[in-house]
Amino acid sequence: MTRRTVLSVACAMLMASAALPAAAQTGGDAITVVLPEQPGNLEPCGSIMTNVGQILNQNVTEPLTVIDPENGTPRPKLATSWERVDDTTWRFRLRDGVKFHDGADFDAEAAAFSIRRMTSGAFTCNNIAKFGSAKLTVTPVDKSTLEIRTETAEPILPALLSVAMMVSPKTPADRAVNDPVGTGPYELETFTPQTVVLEPFDGYWGETPDIAKATYVWRAESSLRAAMVQTGEAQLTPAIAIQDATDPETDFSYLNSETTAIRIDTGKAPLDDVRVRKALNLAIDWQGMAELFGDDVLRASQMVVPGINGHNASVEPWTYDPDRAAKLLEEARADGVPVGTEIKLIGRNGIYPNGNEALEAMMTMWEAVGFNIDLTMLDVADWTRYLQKPFPQERGPTLLQIMHDNNKGDAAFTIPIFYHSSGQYATFEDPKLDARIDEALDLTDEARTKAFQEILAEVHDGIAVDIPMFHMIGYTRVGPGLDWRPNLTTNSEIPLAEIRLKK
Amino acid sequence: MFGYLGKRALHSVVSVLGLLVLVFFLTRLTGDPSYLFLPLDATPQAREAFSRLHGFDQPLYVQFFAYLGDLLHLDFGESLRQNRSAMEVALEAFPQTLKLAVLAMTFAFALALVVGSLAAARPGSPFDRFASLVSLAGASAPDFWVAIVGILVFAVSLDLLPTSGTGSAAHWIMPVAVLMLRPFGLLVQVVRGTMIGALSSPYVKTARAKGVGRRKIIFSHALRNSLLPVVTVAGDLATSLVNGAVVVETVFGWPGIGKLMIDAIIQRDFAVVQSTVLVTATAIFLLNIAIDILYAVLDPRIRYQTS
């Protein structure tokens, strides 16, 4: 090979490389969405998992109801209205004229099939987790009416059904699939290890969306995803890191429904003393801590974010008062509480950006007021052993780094698991509080909201069973050609039909 | 020669089987996959149902014999996460890594031979010092950092290459360049060292005395005799490329087996872990056999011994 040949080949490669990226870009009404994670599968029954839900929910598959991100209430989708017949029976009126992508009719039989498929246990269905132990009996009354009975009263069944995705009756009932067929505005074109492609469904019952084709790709690196939107290789990417959200024209922050906190193991001394738990809350310099979480982060006083039914806006977060914290500790010590006992602070690697640094800072602040803290960072599988019952034997007093996500519209998805004695994450046992929670779960409307708010106030001001930190902020980069803003539900869905093209 | 290769192949099969048994038990020691597959707020009943459905509630030895029975029918299990055959998933990803690794290794090897030989021809010259600097930097720079800087420079600032992904020839340039850096850096050092030794050996002096040209002495006489240690190191580097590919595949969104293996380990997708180990171990054993054959081709003494 002569020198000239080598140079010619090199030049040709360079020119080809310069031309190809432009050719690979999408444009006009076709967009590329770059997600942080590869979806392992496309089973609609697992769409509460972020990487599946962001592709399927509201695009390929639709539920009977959707949660309004503004106020957390269920709104009509494939069900147009609903009524509670009695304590354990709900009746849903279904939308007429809806078809699945394979041509099958959406009716009461099809809706019953989808719900039975979800609850059958024939395969692993993550979405059923939202229903807890609720058992559903589904009966089509007529073509457009569906009746659902529950064993015990279920006042928020319409909200719960927002996770039940309707799939074609031709879908296998006994195994998970990767080729979902729903009623949504888009149908699945291809699913490969590199991409998922969605194209509009001609027979959609609603308005024709602006976006004519959506290609999903995935890159783990936040800076890379941000760069892809910057260069025009992609038009939208959710969940970029704070440090990559540098362009106010394209980077939008949103309350992402997650709340960070430290769960206090109230079953072990000295954490069984309320003064000690309050001292833990008072010893943290929250203003300093906020620097680790970003300017737009919202200080939390409870585990339920604003916009979710039951959030109590009148509960004030704990303020930084190290003197009062030290005084409370001294009082407890004087009463024989072993405040010098070593407390294990358990963190989870990668739980959120700067999560490790946050725990190191908190440990230092707690030790400054007289606590004896030992920090341990665990991977998710080991960490989960401390999160859920049965807790490890001989665990000693522990403080656990947690992050809780509730975008399903109701505090019922938070309060029982954290504060009821039978709750999976609960370390606190108080029959009186249990009774209040049970009572609240059976209520509806304003009475329900008020009861949840009172419980959250008591949890914070009275028994101080945890250390709420921040309601977290997510950042999404949206290309300049698109008119769309992220919201509370963006962690679980990115509805393509709501994305408009800028003229 | 064929007898030797037959023995090597038999040893390889036994080793792969041993590895599979080891991987089976090691993965099971990591705990219950339901904690990672089900949402955090899944009920204990849901966890029990999951374990029952996938046989994780059975004693370990029962699971093991079931696994062996399935292996006899070439059933490698189903990916918990992907709803399809674990071997299908592994075999789909493996060629992507293989192509990347072959390209990276070929370029690294070829470039290192040229650069290392030229550097050895004039030890201490400006070119030698520059080559040492570049090769040491290449061998030591973290893949992750180089990849991100490469994206910022060539994709974001200069708009010459795509940031990531697959599809066109341009998509290959940065992943291959990043992946070849370490082997290139190390091989330049090895080539340079062995070539300096070869160039001062008696047969090179004899050739020089006979009036053989400089280029011919370097590339025909000295290089051929220096290749054996280079092939040894290159073989080791090639087998380690699967690990190196994890970073490159993660950053550039390359659908290869390196990232698949790491993800499967983290997610406790046991069948995929086993399948990826089986595929990569088989490939590494085949590569080692190929290197043995190459030894024999390069060095007649080895050929005679093995025959």
PDB file of N, CA, C and O in Angstrom, chain A residues 17-18 20-21 38 40-41 48 122-124 126 129-130 132 176-178 193-194 219 221 223-224 227-228 230 233 380-381 384 388 424-425, chain B residues 35-43 47 50 53-54 81-83 92 144 148 151 156 160-166 168 170 251 253 255 268:
ATOM      1  N   SER A  17     -17.244   9.858   7.980  1.00  0.00           N
ATOM      2  CA  SER A  17     -17.625   9.998   9.388  1.00  0.00           C
ATOM      3  C   SER A  17     -18.292  11.326   9.638  1.00  0.00           C
ATOM      4  O   SER A  17     -19.175  11.455  10.459  1.00  0.00           O
ATOM      5  N   ALA A  18     -17.850  12.369   8.890  1.00  0.00           N
ATOM      6  CA  ALA A  18     -18.459  13.686   9.084  1.00  0.00           C
ATOM      7  C   ALA A  18     -19.876  13.696   8.534  1.00  0.00           C
ATOM      8  O   ALA A  18     -20.754  14.357   9.068  1.00  0.00           O
ATOM      9  N   LEU A  20     -21.961  10.976   8.144  1.00  0.00           N
ATOM     10  CA  LEU A  20     -22.882   9.990   8.672  1.00  0.00           C
ATOM     11  C   LEU A  20     -23.716  10.429   9.864  1.00  0.00           C
ATOM     12  O   LEU A  20     -24.901  10.135   9.905  1.00  0.00           O
ATOM     13  N   PRO A  21     -23.121  11.150  10.856  1.00  0.00           N
ATOM     14  CA  PRO A  21     -23.952  11.500  11.995  1.00  0.00           C
ATOM     15  C   PRO A  21     -25.169  12.306  11.567  1.00  0.00           C
ATOM     16  O   PRO A  21     -26.254  12.118  12.063  1.00  0.00           O
ATOM     17  N   GLN A  38     -31.687   0.411  29.656  1.00  0.00           N
ATOM     18  CA  GLN A  38     -32.282  -0.475  28.658  1.00  0.00           C
ATOM     19  C   GLN A  38     -33.497  -1.183  29.268  1.00  0.00           C
ATOM     20  O   GLN A  38     -33.395  -1.721  30.374  1.00  0.00           O
ATOM     21  N   GLY A  40     -35.449  -4.253  29.956  1.00  0.00           N
ATOM     22  CA  GLY A  40     -35.152  -5.681  29.828  1.00  0.00           C
ATOM     23  C   GLY A  40     -36.219  -6.358  28.992  1.00  0.00           C
ATOM     24  O   GLY A  40     -35.962  -7.299  28.264  1.00  0.00           O
ATOM     25  N   ASN A  41     -37.464  -5.886  29.143  1.00  0.00           N
ATOM     26  CA  ASN A  41     -38.584  -6.477  28.420  1.00  0.00           C
ATOM     27  C   ASN A  41     -39.615  -5.405  28.150  1.00  0.00           C
ATOM     28  O   ASN A  41     -39.438  -4.262  28.573  1.00  0.00           O
ATOM     29  N   ILE A  48     -44.677  -0.563  35.863  1.00  0.00           N
ATOM     30  CA  ILE A  48     -44.343   0.376  36.956  1.00  0.00           C
ATOM     31  C   ILE A  48     -42.819   0.525  37.054  1.00  0.00           C
ATOM     32  O   ILE A  48     -42.341   1.426  37.714  1.00  0.00           O
ATOM     33  N   ALA A 122     -49.785 -16.261  37.189  1.00  0.00           N
ATOM     34  CA  ALA A 122     -49.214 -17.240  36.265  1.00  0.00           C
ATOM     35  C   ALA A 122     -47.801 -16.855  35.835  1.00  0.00           C
ATOM     36  O   ALA A 122     -47.025 -17.684  35.402  1.00  0.00           O
ATOM     37  N   PHE A 123     -47.492 -15.566  35.943  1.00  0.00           N
ATOM     38  CA  PHE A 123     -46.139 -15.098  35.649  1.00  0.00           C
ATOM     39  C   PHE A 123     -45.871 -13.895  36.548  1.00  0.00           C
ATOM     40  O   PHE A 123     -46.793 -13.386  37.203  1.00  0.00           O
ATOM     41  N   THR A 124     -44.617 -13.451  36.573  1.00  0.00           N
ATOM     42  CA  THR A 124     -44.275 -12.353  37.481  1.00  0.00           C
ATOM     43  C   THR A 124     -44.806 -11.038  36.920  1.00  0.00           C
ATOM     44  O   THR A 124     -44.461 -10.638  35.817  1.00  0.00           O
ATOM     45  N   ASN A 126     -45.063  -7.188  38.031  1.00  0.00           N
ATOM     46  CA  ASN A 126     -44.655  -6.185  39.024  1.00  0.00           C
ATOM     47  C   ASN A 126     -45.776  -5.236  39.401  1.00  0.00           C
ATOM     48  O   ASN A 126     -45.863  -4.786  40.544  1.00  0.00           O
ATOM     49  N   ALA A 129     -47.972  -5.333  42.573  1.00  0.00           N
ATOM     50  CA  ALA A 129     -47.450  -4.914  43.883  1.00  0.00           C
ATOM     51  C   ALA A 129     -48.200  -3.702  44.421  1.00  0.00           C
ATOM     52  O   ALA A 129     -48.365  -3.554  45.631  1.00  0.00           O
ATOM     53  N   LYS A 130     -48.672  -2.849  43.534  1.00  0.00           N
ATOM     54  CA  LYS A 130     -49.387  -1.642  43.969  1.00  0.00           C
ATOM     55  C   LYS A 130     -50.709  -1.976  44.642  1.00  0.00           C
ATOM     56  O   LYS A 130     -51.275  -1.178  45.371  1.00  0.00           O
ATOM     57  N   GLY A 132     -51.121  -4.423  46.761  1.00  0.00           N
ATOM     58  CA  GLY A 132     -50.892  -5.057  48.059  1.00  0.00           C
ATOM     59  C   GLY A 132     -51.544  -6.419  48.093  1.00  0.00           C
ATOM     60  O   GLY A 132     -51.369  -7.226  47.185  1.00  0.00           O
ATOM     61  N   ALA A 176     -45.221 -13.801  30.265  1.00  0.00           N
ATOM     62  CA  ALA A 176     -44.878 -12.422  29.958  1.00  0.00           C
ATOM     63  C   ALA A 176     -44.503 -12.315  28.486  1.00  0.00           C
ATOM     64  O   ALA A 176     -44.011 -13.268  27.895  1.00  0.00           O
ATOM     65  N   VAL A 177     -44.749 -11.148  27.910  1.00  0.00           N
ATOM     66  CA  VAL A 177     -44.483 -10.961  26.477  1.00  0.00           C
ATOM     67  C   VAL A 177     -43.542  -9.772  26.263  1.00  0.00           C
ATOM     68  O   VAL A 177     -43.304  -8.975  27.170  1.00  0.00           O
ATOM     69  N   ASN A 178     -43.033  -9.674  25.050  1.00  0.00           N
ATOM     70  CA  ASN A 178     -42.214  -8.522  24.667  1.00  0.00           C
ATOM     71  C   ASN A 178     -42.811  -7.764  23.483  1.00  0.00           C
ATOM     72  O   ASN A 178     -42.178  -6.880  22.923  1.00  0.00           O
ATOM     73  N   PRO A 193     -31.975  -5.162  20.747  1.00  0.00           N
ATOM     74  CA  PRO A 193     -31.076  -4.771  21.836  1.00  0.00           C
ATOM     75  C   PRO A 193     -30.587  -3.325  21.705  1.00  0.00           C
ATOM     76  O   PRO A 193     -30.023  -2.781  22.640  1.00  0.00           O
ATOM     77  N   GLN A 194     -30.792  -2.693  20.551  1.00  0.00           N
ATOM     78  CA  GLN A 194     -30.357  -1.305  20.383  1.00  0.00           C
ATOM     79  C   GLN A 194     -31.483  -0.287  20.509  1.00  0.00           C
ATOM     80  O   GLN A 194     -31.257   0.803  21.012  1.00  0.00           O
ATOM     81  N   ARG A 219     -28.655   5.103  27.025  1.00  0.00           N
ATOM     82  CA  ARG A 219     -27.257   5.351  27.380  1.00  0.00           C
ATOM     83  C   ARG A 219     -27.220   5.601  28.885  1.00  0.00           C
ATOM     84  O   ARG A 219     -27.973   6.450  29.382  1.00  0.00           O
ATOM     85  N   GLU A 221     -24.756   6.945  30.673  1.00  0.00           N
ATOM     86  CA  GLU A 221     -24.060   8.165  31.080  1.00  0.00           C
ATOM     87  C   GLU A 221     -24.928   9.414  30.902  1.00  0.00           C
ATOM     88  O   GLU A 221     -25.342   9.731  29.790  1.00  0.00           O
ATOM     89  N   SER A 223     -24.042  12.595  31.066  1.00  0.00           N
ATOM     90  CA  SER A 223     -23.414  13.638  30.233  1.00  0.00           C
ATOM     91  C   SER A 223     -23.537  13.279  28.751  1.00  0.00           C
ATOM     92  O   SER A 223     -23.710  14.150  27.903  1.00  0.00           O
ATOM     93  N   LEU A 224     -23.483  11.993  28.451  1.00  0.00           N
ATOM     94  CA  LEU A 224     -23.613  11.561  27.064  1.00  0.00           C
ATOM     95  C   LEU A 224     -25.034  11.816  26.557  1.00  0.00           C
ATOM     96  O   LEU A 224     -25.241  12.303  25.439  1.00  0.00           O
ATOM     97  N   ALA A 227     -25.459  15.361  25.855  1.00  0.00           N
ATOM     98  CA  ALA A 227     -24.742  15.716  24.627  1.00  0.00           C
ATOM     99  C   ALA A 227     -25.526  15.281  23.393  1.00  0.00           C
ATOM    100  O   ALA A 227     -25.523  15.960  22.371  1.00  0.00           O
ATOM    101  N   MET A 228     -26.212  14.148  23.488  1.00  0.00           N
ATOM    102  CA  MET A 228     -26.970  13.662  22.326  1.00  0.00           C
ATOM    103  C   MET A 228     -28.099  14.625  21.955  1.00  0.00           C
ATOM    104  O   MET A 228     -28.384  14.820  20.775  1.00  0.00           O
ATOM    105  N   GLN A 230     -27.995  17.816  22.681  1.00  0.00           N
ATOM    106  CA  GLN A 230     -27.291  19.025  22.235  1.00  0.00           C
ATOM    107  C   GLN A 230     -26.879  18.930  20.759  1.00  0.00           C
ATOM    108  O   GLN A 230     -26.988  19.888  20.013  1.00  0.00           O
ATOM    109  N   GLU A 233     -28.749  14.406  17.976  1.00  0.00           N
ATOM    110  CA  GLU A 233     -28.904  12.961  17.774  1.00  0.00           C
ATOM    111  C   GLU A 233     -30.169  12.462  18.454  1.00  0.00           C
ATOM    112  O   GLU A 233     -30.713  11.423  18.083  1.00  0.00           O
ATOM    113  N   VAL A 380     -27.595  -2.710  46.720  1.00  0.00           N
ATOM    114  CA  VAL A 380     -29.049  -2.721  46.880  1.00  0.00           C
ATOM    115  C   VAL A 380     -29.584  -4.013  47.511  1.00  0.00           C
ATOM    116  O   VAL A 380     -30.466  -3.962  48.371  1.00  0.00           O
ATOM    117  N   ALA A 381     -29.024  -5.157  47.119  1.00  0.00           N
ATOM    118  CA  ALA A 381     -29.567  -6.415  47.625  1.00  0.00           C
ATOM    119  C   ALA A 381     -29.370  -6.538  49.138  1.00  0.00           C
ATOM    120  O   ALA A 381     -30.286  -6.956  49.869  1.00  0.00           O
ATOM    121  N   THR A 384     -31.576  -3.975  51.017  1.00  0.00           N
ATOM    122  CA  THR A 384     -32.991  -4.340  51.067  1.00  0.00           C
ATOM    123  C   THR A 384     -33.317  -5.189  52.296  1.00  0.00           C
ATOM    124  O   THR A 384     -34.412  -5.120  52.831  1.00  0.00           O
ATOM    125  N   GLN A 388     -36.711  -4.130  54.559  1.00  0.00           N
ATOM    126  CA  GLN A 388     -37.971  -4.864  54.649  1.00  0.00           C
ATOM    127  C   GLN A 388     -37.972  -5.899  55.759  1.00  0.00           C
ATOM    128  O   GLN A 388     -36.943  -6.463  56.091  1.00  0.00           O
ATOM    129  N   GLN A 424     -44.426  -3.049  55.654  1.00  0.00           N
ATOM    130  CA  GLN A 424     -43.182  -3.767  55.335  1.00  0.00           C
ATOM    131  C   GLN A 424     -41.928  -3.038  55.792  1.00  0.00           C
ATOM    132  O   GLN A 424     -40.916  -3.654  56.078  1.00  0.00           O
ATOM    133  N   TYR A 425     -41.989  -1.703  55.809  1.00  0.00           N
ATOM    134  CA  TYR A 425     -40.796  -0.937  56.179  1.00  0.00           C
ATOM    135  C   TYR A 425     -40.889  -0.429  57.628  1.00  0.00           C
ATOM    136  O   TYR A 425     -39.983   0.257  58.090  1.00  0.00           O
TER     137      TYR A 425
ATOM    138  N   TYR B  35     -35.726  -9.934  45.508  1.00  0.00           N
ATOM    139  CA  TYR B  35     -35.497  -8.599  46.073  1.00  0.00           C
ATOM    140  C   TYR B  35     -35.108  -7.592  44.993  1.00  0.00           C
ATOM    141  O   TYR B  35     -35.253  -6.397  45.189  1.00  0.00           O
ATOM    142  N   LEU B  36     -34.571  -8.082  43.880  1.00  0.00           N
ATOM    143  CA  LEU B  36     -34.188  -7.166  42.812  1.00  0.00           C
ATOM    144  C   LEU B  36     -35.188  -7.162  41.664  1.00  0.00           C
ATOM    145  O   LEU B  36     -35.289  -6.199  40.941  1.00  0.00           O
ATOM    146  N   PHE B  37     -35.948  -8.260  41.521  1.00  0.00           N
ATOM    147  CA  PHE B  37     -36.870  -8.329  40.392  1.00  0.00           C
ATOM    148  C   PHE B  37     -38.219  -7.720  40.707  1.00  0.00           C
ATOM    149  O   PHE B  37     -38.882  -7.187  39.837  1.00  0.00           O
ATOM    150  N   LEU B  38     -38.631  -7.811  41.957  1.00  0.00           N
ATOM    151  CA  LEU B  38     -39.934  -7.255  42.307  1.00  0.00           C
ATOM    152  C   LEU B  38     -39.740  -5.850  42.869  1.00  0.00           C
ATOM    153  O   LEU B  38     -38.674  -5.517  43.369  1.00  0.00           O
ATOM    154  N   PRO B  39     -40.761  -5.020  42.784  1.00  0.00           N
ATOM    155  CA  PRO B  39     -40.638  -3.674  43.344  1.00  0.00           C
ATOM    156  C   PRO B  39     -40.389  -3.748  44.854  1.00  0.00           C
ATOM    157  O   PRO B  39     -40.739  -4.744  45.498  1.00  0.00           O
ATOM    158  N   LEU B  40     -39.805  -2.696  45.389  1.00  0.00           N
ATOM    159  CA  LEU B  40     -39.469  -2.708  46.817  1.00  0.00           C
ATOM    160  C   LEU B  40     -40.698  -2.929  47.685  1.00  0.00           C
ATOM    161  O   LEU B  40     -40.619  -3.516  48.756  1.00  0.00           O
ATOM    162  N   ASP B  41     -41.861  -2.425  47.221  1.00  0.00           N
ATOM    163  CA  ASP B  41     -43.046  -2.558  48.071  1.00  0.00           C
ATOM    164  C   ASP B  41     -43.871  -3.811  47.745  1.00  0.00           C
ATOM    165  O   ASP B  41     -45.031  -3.900  48.130  1.00  0.00           O
ATOM    166  N   ALA B  42     -43.266  -4.786  47.062  1.00  0.00           N
ATOM    167  CA  ALA B  42     -43.975  -6.050  46.806  1.00  0.00           C
ATOM    168  C   ALA B  42     -44.241  -6.763  48.138  1.00  0.00           C
ATOM    169  O   ALA B  42     -43.418  -6.708  49.053  1.00  0.00           O
ATOM    170  N   THR B  43     -45.382  -7.435  48.221  1.00  0.00           N
ATOM    171  CA  THR B  43     -45.735  -8.115  49.464  1.00  0.00           C
ATOM    172  C   THR B  43     -44.901  -9.396  49.631  1.00  0.00           C
ATOM    173  O   THR B  43     -44.415  -9.949  48.633  1.00  0.00           O
ATOM    174  N   ARG B  47     -43.385 -12.219  46.859  1.00  0.00           N
ATOM    175  CA  ARG B  47     -42.000 -12.743  46.813  1.00  0.00           C
ATOM    176  C   ARG B  47     -42.010 -14.277  46.831  1.00  0.00           C
ATOM    177  O   ARG B  47     -41.271 -14.921  46.099  1.00  0.00           O
ATOM    178  N   PHE B  50     -43.068 -15.566  43.500  1.00  0.00           N
ATOM    179  CA  PHE B  50     -41.979 -15.419  42.524  1.00  0.00           C
ATOM    180  C   PHE B  50     -40.975 -16.561  42.676  1.00  0.00           C
ATOM    181  O   PHE B  50     -40.561 -17.199  41.700  1.00  0.00           O
ATOM    182  N   LEU B  53     -42.468 -19.825  41.485  1.00  0.00           N
ATOM    183  CA  LEU B  53     -42.601 -19.840  40.029  1.00  0.00           C
ATOM    184  C   LEU B  53     -41.280 -20.188  39.338  1.00  0.00           C
ATOM    185  O   LEU B  53     -41.246 -20.901  38.342  1.00  0.00           O
ATOM    186  N   HIS B  54     -40.186 -19.718  39.910  1.00  0.00           N
ATOM    187  CA  HIS B  54     -38.884 -19.911  39.258  1.00  0.00           C
ATOM    188  C   HIS B  54     -38.034 -20.988  39.932  1.00  0.00           C
ATOM    189  O   HIS B  54     -36.872 -21.146  39.593  1.00  0.00           O
ATOM    190  N   ARG B  81     -35.322 -11.336  33.339  1.00  0.00           N
ATOM    191  CA  ARG B  81     -35.601  -9.945  33.012  1.00  0.00           C
ATOM    192  C   ARG B  81     -36.113  -9.780  31.578  1.00  0.00           C
ATOM    193  O   ARG B  81     -36.921  -8.910  31.320  1.00  0.00           O
ATOM    194  N   GLN B  82     -35.616 -10.619  30.677  1.00  0.00           N
ATOM    195  CA  GLN B  82     -35.915 -10.359  29.271  1.00  0.00           C
ATOM    196  C   GLN B  82     -37.008 -11.236  28.670  1.00  0.00           C
ATOM    197  O   GLN B  82     -37.288 -11.144  27.472  1.00  0.00           O
ATOM    198  N   ASN B  83     -37.588 -12.110  29.467  1.00  0.00           N
ATOM    199  CA  ASN B  83     -38.695 -12.957  28.991  1.00  0.00           C
ATOM    200  C   ASN B  83     -38.317 -13.805  27.784  1.00  0.00           C
ATOM    201  O   ASN B  83     -39.147 -14.036  26.903  1.00  0.00           O
ATOM    202  N   GLU B  92     -26.776 -13.200  21.047  1.00  0.00           N
ATOM    203  CA  GLU B  92     -27.095 -11.986  20.298  1.00  0.00           C
ATOM    204  C   GLU B  92     -26.066 -10.889  20.611  1.00  0.00           C
ATOM    205  O   GLU B  92     -25.673 -10.119  19.748  1.00  0.00           O
ATOM    206  N   PHE B 144     -12.854   5.131  30.629  1.00  0.00           N
ATOM    207  CA  PHE B 144     -14.052   5.917  30.859  1.00  0.00           C
ATOM    208  C   PHE B 144     -13.796   7.396  30.546  1.00  0.00           C
ATOM    209  O   PHE B 144     -14.562   8.038  29.835  1.00  0.00           O
ATOM    210  N   ILE B 148     -15.322   9.734  27.399  1.00  0.00           N
ATOM    211  CA  ILE B 148     -16.124  10.955  27.609  1.00  0.00           C
ATOM    212  C   ILE B 148     -15.450  12.156  26.935  1.00  0.00           C
ATOM    213  O   ILE B 148     -16.110  12.958  26.260  1.00  0.00           O
ATOM    214  N   ILE B 151     -15.954  11.974  23.230  1.00  0.00           N
ATOM    215  CA  ILE B 151     -17.308  12.378  22.832  1.00  0.00           C
ATOM    216  C   ILE B 151     -17.413  13.911  22.832  1.00  0.00           C
ATOM    217  O   ILE B 151     -17.947  14.510  21.891  1.00  0.00           O
ATOM    218  N   VAL B 156     -19.354  16.486  20.213  1.00  0.00           N
ATOM    219  CA  VAL B 156     -20.047  17.712  20.626  1.00  0.00           C
ATOM    220  C   VAL B 156     -19.376  18.956  20.037  1.00  0.00           C
ATOM    221  O   VAL B 156     -20.035  19.784  19.413  1.00  0.00           O
ATOM    222  N   LEU B 160     -17.814  15.785  14.310  1.00  0.00           N
ATOM    223  CA  LEU B 160     -17.256  14.898  13.286  1.00  0.00           C
ATOM    224  C   LEU B 160     -17.825  13.484  13.374  1.00  0.00           C
ATOM    225  O   LEU B 160     -17.982  12.806  12.367  1.00  0.00           O
ATOM    226  N   LEU B 161     -18.103  13.036  14.611  1.00  0.00           N
ATOM    227  CA  LEU B 161     -18.522  11.650  14.813  1.00  0.00           C
ATOM    228  C   LEU B 161     -19.810  11.619  15.628  1.00  0.00           C
ATOM    229  O   LEU B 161     -20.095  12.567  16.365  1.00  0.00           O
ATOM    230  N   PRO B 162     -20.581  10.525  15.517  1.00  0.00           N
ATOM    231  CA  PRO B 162     -21.754  10.404  16.392  1.00  0.00           C
ATOM    232  C   PRO B 162     -21.308  10.156  17.833  1.00  0.00           C
ATOM    233  O   PRO B 162     -20.234   9.590  18.056  1.00  0.00           O
ATOM    234  N   THR B 163     -22.124  10.578  18.773  1.00  0.00           N
ATOM    235  CA  THR B 163     -21.733  10.425  20.188  1.00  0.00           C
ATOM    236  C   THR B 163     -21.646   8.955  20.584  1.00  0.00           C
ATOM    237  O   THR B 163     -20.775   8.574  21.360  1.00  0.00           O
ATOM    238  N   SER B 164     -22.541   8.135  20.047  1.00  0.00           N
ATOM    239  CA  SER B 164     -22.633   6.752  20.523  1.00  0.00           C
ATOM    240  C   SER B 164     -23.572   5.969  19.635  1.00  0.00           C
ATOM    241  O   SER B 164     -24.095   6.501  18.667  1.00  0.00           O
ATOM    242  N   GLY B 165     -23.782   4.723  19.999  1.00  0.00           N
ATOM    243  CA  GLY B 165     -24.722   3.887  19.262  1.00  0.00           C
ATOM    244  C   GLY B 165     -24.051   3.044  18.196  1.00  0.00           C
ATOM    245  O   GLY B 165     -22.819   2.996  18.107  1.00  0.00           O
ATOM    246  N   THR B 166     -24.877   2.376  17.386  1.00  0.00           N
ATOM    247  CA  THR B 166     -24.354   1.537  16.322  1.00  0.00           C
ATOM    248  C   THR B 166     -25.093   1.884  15.042  1.00  0.00           C
ATOM    249  O   THR B 166     -26.054   2.637  15.075  1.00  0.00           O
ATOM    250  N   SER B 168     -23.616   2.862  11.667  1.00  0.00           N
ATOM    251  CA  SER B 168     -22.815   3.262  10.510  1.00  0.00           C
ATOM    252  C   SER B 168     -21.333   3.057  10.817  1.00  0.00           C
ATOM    253  O   SER B 168     -20.956   2.791  11.961  1.00  0.00           O
ATOM    254  N   ALA B 170     -19.117   5.247  10.970  1.00  0.00           N
ATOM    255  CA  ALA B 170     -18.646   6.288  11.890  1.00  0.00           C
ATOM    256  C   ALA B 170     -18.856   5.906  13.346  1.00  0.00           C
ATOM    257  O   ALA B 170     -18.109   6.337  14.228  1.00  0.00           O
ATOM    258  N   VAL B 251     -20.500   3.276  27.981  1.00  0.00           N
ATOM    259  CA  VAL B 251     -20.465   4.685  27.575  1.00  0.00           C
ATOM    260  C   VAL B 251     -21.074   4.871  26.190  1.00  0.00           C
ATOM    261  O   VAL B 251     -21.877   5.775  25.972  1.00  0.00           O
ATOM    262  N   GLY B 253     -23.100   2.910  24.527  1.00  0.00           N
ATOM    263  CA  GLY B 253     -24.375   2.228  24.278  1.00  0.00           C
ATOM    264  C   GLY B 253     -24.229   1.092  23.298  1.00  0.00           C
ATOM    265  O   GLY B 253     -25.077   0.880  22.429  1.00  0.00           O
ATOM    266  N   PRO B 255     -24.333  -2.725  22.284  1.00  0.00           N
ATOM    267  CA  PRO B 255     -25.078  -3.857  22.855  1.00  0.00           C
ATOM    268  C   PRO B 255     -24.252  -5.144  22.930  1.00  0.00           C
ATOM    269  O   PRO B 255     -24.593  -6.150  22.323  1.00  0.00           O
ATOM    270  N   ARG B 268     -28.966 -10.184  39.281  1.00  0.00           N
ATOM    271  CA  ARG B 268     -29.166 -11.592  39.664  1.00  0.00           C
ATOM    272  C   ARG B 268     -30.008 -12.336  38.631  1.00  0.00           C
ATOM    273  O   ARG B 268     -30.900 -13.113  38.989  1.00  0.00           O
TER     274      ARG B 268
END
